[in-house]
Coordinates of C-alpha atoms and ligand atoms in Angstrom, one line a residue:
M797 CA 69.0 144.3 82.7
R798 CA 68.2 141.0 84.2
A799 CA 67.0 138.4 82.3
A800 CA 64.2 136.8 84.6
C801 CA 61.1 137.2 83.0
A802 CA 57.2 135.8 83.6
T803 CA 55.4 135.4 80.3
I804 CA 51.6 135.3 80.9
H805 CA 49.9 133.4 78.4
L806 CA 46.7 135.1 78.0
T807 CA 45.3 132.6 75.5
A808 CA 45.9 129.5 78.3
L809 CA 43.7 132.1 80.6
R810 CA 41.0 132.1 78.4
A811 CA 41.0 128.3 77.4
N812 CA 41.0 127.6 81.3
L813 CA 37.7 129.7 81.7
A814 CA 36.1 128.0 78.9
L815 CA 37.0 124.6 80.3
L816 CA 35.9 125.5 83.7
R817 CA 32.8 126.7 82.2
S818 CA 32.2 123.7 80.0
R819 CA 32.0 121.6 83.3
A820 CA 29.4 123.4 85.1
P821 CA 27.2 125.4 82.4
A822 CA 24.7 126.1 84.4
S823 CA 26.7 128.2 87.0
R824 CA 28.0 131.7 86.9
L825 CA 31.8 132.1 87.4
M826 CA 33.8 134.3 89.8
A827 CA 37.5 134.6 88.5
V828 CA 39.1 134.8 91.8
V829 CA 42.1 137.2 91.5
K830 CA 43.2 137.7 94.7
A831 CA 47.3 137.6 95.5
D832 CA 47.9 140.0 92.3
G833 CA 46.0 137.3 90.3
Y834 CA 48.0 134.4 91.8
G835 CA 51.0 136.2 91.1
H836 CA 50.1 136.8 87.3
G837 CA 49.1 140.6 87.3
L838 CA 45.6 141.6 88.6
E839 CA 44.9 144.1 86.0
R840 CA 46.3 141.8 83.1
V841 CA 44.1 138.7 84.4
A842 CA 41.0 140.7 84.8
R843 CA 41.5 141.9 81.0
A844 CA 42.1 138.6 79.5
L845 CA 38.9 137.2 81.8
A846 CA 36.7 140.0 80.9
T847 CA 33.8 137.6 80.4
A848 CA 33.8 136.4 83.8
D849 CA 30.7 136.6 85.7
A850 CA 32.4 138.6 88.9
F851 CA 35.8 138.7 90.3
G852 CA 36.9 137.7 93.9
V853 CA 39.4 139.9 95.4
A854 CA 41.0 139.7 98.9
S855 CA 40.8 143.5 99.6
I856 CA 38.9 146.7 98.7
A857 CA 42.3 148.0 97.8
D858 CA 42.3 145.2 94.9
G859 CA 38.5 146.1 94.2
L860 CA 39.6 149.8 93.5
R861 CA 42.3 148.7 91.1
L862 CA 39.9 146.4 89.2
R863 CA 37.2 149.4 89.0
A864 CA 40.2 151.9 88.0
A865 CA 41.1 149.4 85.1
G866 CA 37.6 149.4 83.7
A867 CA 36.1 146.3 85.5
A868 CA 32.3 146.7 85.3
Q869 CA 31.3 143.4 86.9
R870 CA 30.5 142.2 90.3
I871 CA 33.2 142.3 92.5
V872 CA 33.3 140.3 95.8
V873 CA 35.7 141.1 98.7
L874 CA 36.1 137.8 99.7
S875 CA 36.9 138.8 103.6
G876 CA 34.6 141.6 103.8
P877 CA 34.5 144.9 105.8
D878 CA 36.5 145.2 108.9
E879 CA 35.5 148.7 109.9
L880 CA 32.5 151.1 109.5
G881 CA 34.8 153.2 107.0
D882 CA 35.0 150.0 104.7
L883 CA 31.2 150.1 104.1
A884 CA 31.2 153.5 102.5
E885 CA 34.1 152.3 100.3
L886 CA 32.3 148.9 99.4
R887 CA 29.2 151.0 98.2
R888 CA 31.2 153.5 96.4
L889 CA 33.1 151.2 94.6
R890 CA 30.0 148.9 94.1
L891 CA 31.8 146.2 95.9
D892 CA 30.2 143.1 97.0
A893 CA 30.8 142.3 100.9
V894 CA 31.3 138.6 102.4
I895 CA 29.9 138.7 105.9
H896 CA 31.3 136.2 107.9
H897 CA 31.3 137.3 111.6
E898 CA 29.2 138.7 114.0
A899 CA 31.6 141.9 114.3
Q900 CA 30.6 142.7 110.9
L901 CA 26.8 142.1 111.6
E902 CA 27.2 145.1 114.3
L903 CA 28.8 147.1 111.7
L904 CA 26.0 146.9 109.3
A905 CA 23.7 147.2 111.9
A906 CA 25.4 150.3 113.3
E907 CA 25.2 152.2 109.8
T908 CA 22.2 154.3 108.3
D909 CA 23.1 154.3 104.8
P910 CA 20.1 153.2 102.9
R911 CA 22.1 152.3 99.4
P912 CA 21.6 148.7 99.1
L913 CA 25.0 146.6 99.9
R914 CA 25.3 143.3 98.2
V915 CA 26.1 140.6 100.5
W916 CA 27.7 137.2 100.5
L917 CA 26.7 135.3 103.8
K918 CA 29.8 132.7 104.7
L919 CA 28.6 129.6 106.5
D920 CA 31.3 127.1 108.0
S921 CA 30.2 124.1 106.9
G922 CA 33.2 122.2 108.4
M923 CA 36.4 124.0 107.7
H924 CA 36.8 125.9 110.5
R925 CA 38.0 129.2 109.3
L926 CA 35.9 132.0 108.4
G927 CA 32.1 131.8 108.5
F928 CA 29.0 131.6 110.6
P929 CA 28.0 128.2 112.1
A930 CA 25.8 126.4 109.3
A931 CA 23.3 126.1 112.1
R932 CA 22.9 129.8 112.2
A933 CA 22.2 130.4 108.6
R934 CA 18.6 131.0 109.1
E935 CA 18.7 133.3 111.9
V936 CA 21.6 135.3 110.2
H937 CA 20.1 135.6 106.8
A938 CA 16.9 136.7 108.3
R939 CA 18.8 139.6 110.3
L940 CA 20.4 140.5 107.3
R941 CA 17.4 140.6 105.1
A942 CA 16.0 143.0 107.6
M943 CA 18.7 145.7 107.3
P944 CA 17.7 148.6 104.7
G945 CA 21.2 148.8 103.8
V946 CA 21.5 144.9 102.6
D947 CA 20.3 144.0 99.1
P948 CA 17.7 141.3 99.7
D949 CA 19.3 139.1 97.2
I950 CA 22.1 137.5 99.6
V951 CA 24.5 134.7 98.2
L952 CA 25.2 131.9 100.5
M953 CA 28.2 130.6 100.3
T954 CA 30.9 128.3 102.0
H955 CA 34.4 126.9 101.5
F956 CA 36.0 123.4 101.2
A957 CA 39.0 122.2 103.4
N958 CA 39.9 119.3 101.3
S959 CA 38.0 119.4 98.0
D960 CA 41.5 118.5 96.1
V961 CA 41.2 115.0 97.3
F962 CA 38.4 113.5 95.2
D963 CA 37.4 110.6 97.5
D964 CA 37.6 112.5 100.9
A965 CA 34.6 112.0 102.9
Q966 CA 35.0 115.8 104.4
T967 CA 33.8 117.2 101.4
L968 CA 30.6 115.2 101.0
R969 CA 29.8 116.2 104.6
Q970 CA 30.6 119.7 104.1
I971 CA 28.1 119.7 101.0
E972 CA 25.3 117.7 103.1
C973 CA 25.8 120.4 106.2
F974 CA 25.7 123.3 103.7
T975 CA 22.9 122.2 101.7
Q976 CA 20.8 121.3 104.9
A977 CA 21.5 124.7 106.3
V978 CA 20.2 126.7 103.6
A979 CA 17.2 124.4 102.7
G980 CA 14.1 126.3 102.2
L981 CA 15.8 129.6 102.2
G982 CA 15.4 130.0 98.5
A983 CA 19.1 131.7 98.1
T984 CA 21.7 131.8 95.4
T985 CA 24.6 129.5 96.7
S986 CA 28.1 129.3 96.1
L987 CA 30.4 126.3 97.1
A988 CA 32.8 125.4 94.7
N989 CA 36.8 126.4 94.3
S990 CA 39.0 125.1 91.4
A991 CA 39.0 121.5 92.7
A992 CA 35.3 121.3 93.4
I993 CA 34.5 122.4 89.9
L994 CA 36.4 119.7 88.4
G995 CA 36.0 117.0 91.2
W996 CA 32.5 117.8 93.0
P997 CA 29.8 118.2 90.4
A998 CA 27.2 118.0 93.4
A999 CA 29.1 121.4 94.5
H1000 CA 28.5 123.7 91.8
G1001 CA 25.8 125.8 93.1
D1002 CA 25.0 129.1 91.4
W1003 CA 28.3 130.8 91.7
L1004 CA 31.4 129.0 91.2
R1005 CA 34.6 130.6 92.6
A1006 CA 37.6 129.5 90.5
G1007 CA 41.2 130.5 91.2
G1008 CA 44.2 128.0 90.8
A1009 CA 42.7 126.2 87.6
L1010 CA 42.2 129.5 86.0
Y1011 CA 46.0 130.1 85.9
G1012 CA 46.3 126.2 84.7
M1013 CA 47.3 124.9 88.4
S1014 CA 46.6 121.5 89.5
V1015 CA 43.4 121.1 91.6
S1016 CA 44.6 117.8 93.1
E1017 CA 48.0 116.8 94.9
G1018 CA 50.2 114.5 92.7
S1019 CA 48.9 115.7 89.5
S1020 CA 49.4 118.8 87.4
G1021 CA 46.9 121.0 85.7
A1022 CA 47.8 119.4 82.3
D1023 CA 46.1 116.1 83.6
F1024 CA 42.9 118.1 83.9
G1025 CA 43.2 119.8 80.4
L1026 CA 44.3 122.9 81.9
Q1027 CA 47.1 125.0 80.4
A1028 CA 49.8 126.7 82.1
A1029 CA 49.2 130.8 82.2
M1030 CA 52.5 131.5 83.5
T1031 CA 56.2 130.7 82.0
L1032 CA 59.1 131.7 84.3
A1033 CA 62.3 131.8 82.4
T1034 CA 65.8 133.4 82.2
R1035 CA 69.1 132.9 80.7
L1036 CA 72.4 130.9 80.9
V1037 CA 74.7 133.8 82.0
A1038 CA 77.9 131.7 82.3
I1039 CA 79.3 128.1 81.5
N1040 CA 82.1 126.9 83.9
R1041 CA 84.3 124.1 83.6
V1042 CA 84.8 122.6 87.1
S1043 CA 87.1 119.5 88.4
K1044 CA 85.8 116.2 89.5
G1045 CA 85.6 116.9 93.4
A1046 CA 84.9 120.7 93.2
R1047 CA 82.0 121.9 95.3
I1048 CA 79.7 124.4 94.1
G1049 CA 78.0 127.6 95.6
Y1050 CA 76.9 128.5 99.0
G1051 CA 77.9 125.8 101.8
A1052 CA 79.8 123.8 99.2
T1053 CA 76.7 121.5 99.3
W1054 CA 77.2 119.8 96.0
E1055 CA 80.4 118.1 94.8
A1056 CA 81.0 117.5 91.3
P1057 CA 81.2 113.5 90.7
E1058 CA 83.3 114.3 87.5
D1059 CA 85.0 116.8 85.5
M1060 CA 82.0 118.4 84.2
D1061 CA 80.6 121.7 83.1
I1062 CA 78.3 123.9 85.3
G1063 CA 75.9 126.4 84.2
V1064 CA 74.7 129.6 86.1
A1065 CA 71.4 131.1 85.1
A1066 CA 70.4 134.6 86.2
V1067 CA 67.4 133.7 88.6
G1068 CA 67.5 133.3 92.4
Y1069 CA 65.2 133.8 95.4
G1070 CA 65.4 137.9 95.0
D1071 CA 63.0 136.7 91.9
G1072 CA 60.7 134.3 93.8
Y1073 CA 62.5 130.9 92.7
P1074 CA 62.2 129.1 95.8
R1075 CA 65.3 129.0 98.2
S1076 CA 63.9 125.6 99.2
A1077 CA 64.4 124.3 95.6
S1078 CA 66.8 121.0 96.1
A1079 CA 69.5 119.5 94.1
G1080 CA 67.6 117.8 91.2
T1081 CA 64.9 120.4 90.6
P1082 CA 64.3 120.2 86.9
V1083 CA 64.6 123.2 84.8
L1084 CA 64.6 123.5 81.0
V1085 CA 68.1 124.4 79.0
G1086 CA 67.6 125.2 75.5
G1087 CA 63.9 123.3 76.1
R1088 CA 65.5 120.3 77.3
R1089 CA 65.6 118.9 80.9
A1090 CA 68.6 119.8 83.2
Q1091 CA 68.9 119.6 86.9
L1092 CA 69.5 122.3 89.5
I1093 CA 72.8 121.7 91.6
G1094 CA 73.8 123.4 94.8
R1095 CA 72.1 126.2 96.9
V1096 CA 69.8 128.6 95.5
S1097 CA 71.2 132.2 96.0
M1098 CA 69.6 135.5 95.7
D1099 CA 70.3 136.2 92.0
L1100 CA 71.7 132.9 90.4
I1101 CA 71.1 129.4 90.5
T1102 CA 73.9 126.4 89.4
L1103 CA 73.1 123.6 86.9
D1104 CA 74.6 120.4 86.0
L1105 CA 75.2 120.7 82.2
R1106 CA 76.3 117.4 81.6
G1107 CA 74.5 116.2 78.3
H1108 CA 74.0 119.5 77.5
A1109 CA 77.5 120.0 75.4
D1110 CA 75.5 122.4 72.9
A1111 CA 74.6 124.8 75.7
R1112 CA 75.6 128.3 75.2
I1113 CA 75.8 131.5 77.4
G1114 CA 72.2 133.2 76.3
D1115 CA 70.5 130.2 76.1
P1116 CA 67.3 130.4 77.5
V1117 CA 66.4 128.6 80.9
V1118 CA 62.8 127.7 82.0
L1119 CA 62.0 127.5 85.5
W1120 CA 58.4 126.3 84.8
G1121 CA 55.6 126.7 82.9
Q1122 CA 55.1 125.6 79.4
G1123 CA 57.0 122.6 79.0
L1124 CA 57.7 122.2 82.8
A1125 CA 55.0 122.0 85.3
V1126 CA 55.2 123.9 88.0
E1127 CA 53.7 121.3 90.4
E1128 CA 56.7 119.6 89.4
V1129 CA 58.9 122.5 90.6
A1130 CA 56.8 123.0 93.6
A1131 CA 57.1 119.5 95.1
H1132 CA 60.9 119.7 94.8
A1133 CA 60.6 123.2 97.0
G1134 CA 58.5 121.1 99.4
T1135 CA 55.5 123.4 98.5
I1136 CA 52.7 123.9 96.3
A1137 CA 52.3 125.5 92.9
Y1138 CA 50.3 128.5 93.9
D1139 CA 53.0 129.3 96.3
L1140 CA 55.4 130.0 93.4
T1141 CA 53.5 131.8 91.2
C1142 CA 52.1 134.0 94.0
G1143 CA 55.7 134.5 95.1
V1144 CA 57.4 135.9 91.8
T1145 CA 58.8 139.2 92.7
R1146 CA 58.4 142.9 91.5
R1147 CA 61.8 143.0 89.8
V1148 CA 61.1 140.2 87.6
M1149 CA 60.0 141.6 84.1
F1150 CA 56.3 140.6 83.3
A1151 CA 55.3 139.9 79.4
E1152 CA 52.5 138.8 77.7
D1153 CA 51.5 136.5 74.8
D1154 CA 48.6 135.7 73.1
L1155 CA 49.7 132.7 71.1
Q1156 CA 48.2 129.3 71.2
A1157 CA 50.3 126.8 73.5
P1158 CA 52.3 124.4 71.5
A1159 CA 50.6 120.9 71.3
Ligands
PLP2388 C1 40.9 131.6 97.0 C2 39.3 131.4 97.2 C3 38.8 130.4 96.2 C4 39.6 130.0 94.8 O1 40.3 128.7 95.4 P1 41.0 127.8 94.3 O2 41.3 126.7 95.2 O3 42.3 128.8 93.9 O4 40.1 127.6 93.0 C5 37.5 130.3 96.3 N1 36.8 130.7 97.4 C6 37.4 131.7 98.4 C7 36.9 131.8 99.7 C8 38.7 131.5 98.1 O5 39.2 132.4 99.3

């Protein structure tokens, strides 16, 4: 059996939810669980966060999985329907649809099903990815309200491009643009992702949409989730499978990229890019061996990594090696791999064993 294991800390998920709620107590909270709960497991996260007011998913298929797992709250499909058949499926599963494009209005106008579909109307306030131009809010809102198959309680939403930079004027402009566009419509609103929940109180609105922070990940560059009081919800760990003595000048691993500066012990741990450990992780990326820091050396292979065991004379085959999570911020590992924390947790592959724990994180 391979040793790589991702432990999901259910207590951390619940603590992070409580922290986010405490920051915006007047708002309802949608737990965003796209990409299999940011790699933590869709059903597992939904069970741990059963008190969320809604779930946000990227596909109808994920909505189906959540309904099958017993989720009864609102489930919002964040990119909405692509074809006519999607509308029937959204209704059958009682999923809310985000409507962001003219083509989707045409789908809605072309159908005759009178069962009310719950709609979130997405406005582009400056990110320029999905959404109707904010200036069209009134007109599109009126068209949707006139459709017999659309529930009249439409949520108006927008998404921020740069809310993780807390002094960036772009977010202020987006808040202003959205606020003007929806003024007087008396509609329910939703603006805030994780970073905006923690950093932009003016953007809380009626519905929060929390993703990364629920999983304990940082919401601003150069910091870790712990800096915001968040707890890591995933620990990826494996074991040492070999300890080898090499001589000064020995070159380690594929490409012979790392040269031993002295006679030393090399540790080999059972994890690699086949498990989702990033191949781009460079020499010097931290890991924990037996709870203490050590460094990656040489290239990451599919199944294995090599570690500098100088200063770890007590290390033994079978010792636990933590790749990220409790005790080692995933943000720090991501920085060494030239990516962001979300990318690492989403990238854990299917061959990794998943476990759950319900224990309080060590202080
Ligand atoms: C993914 C997503 C979120 C959550 O973003 P985080 O930064 O992870 O909190 C919120 N809203 C929309 C529309 C999203 O796609």
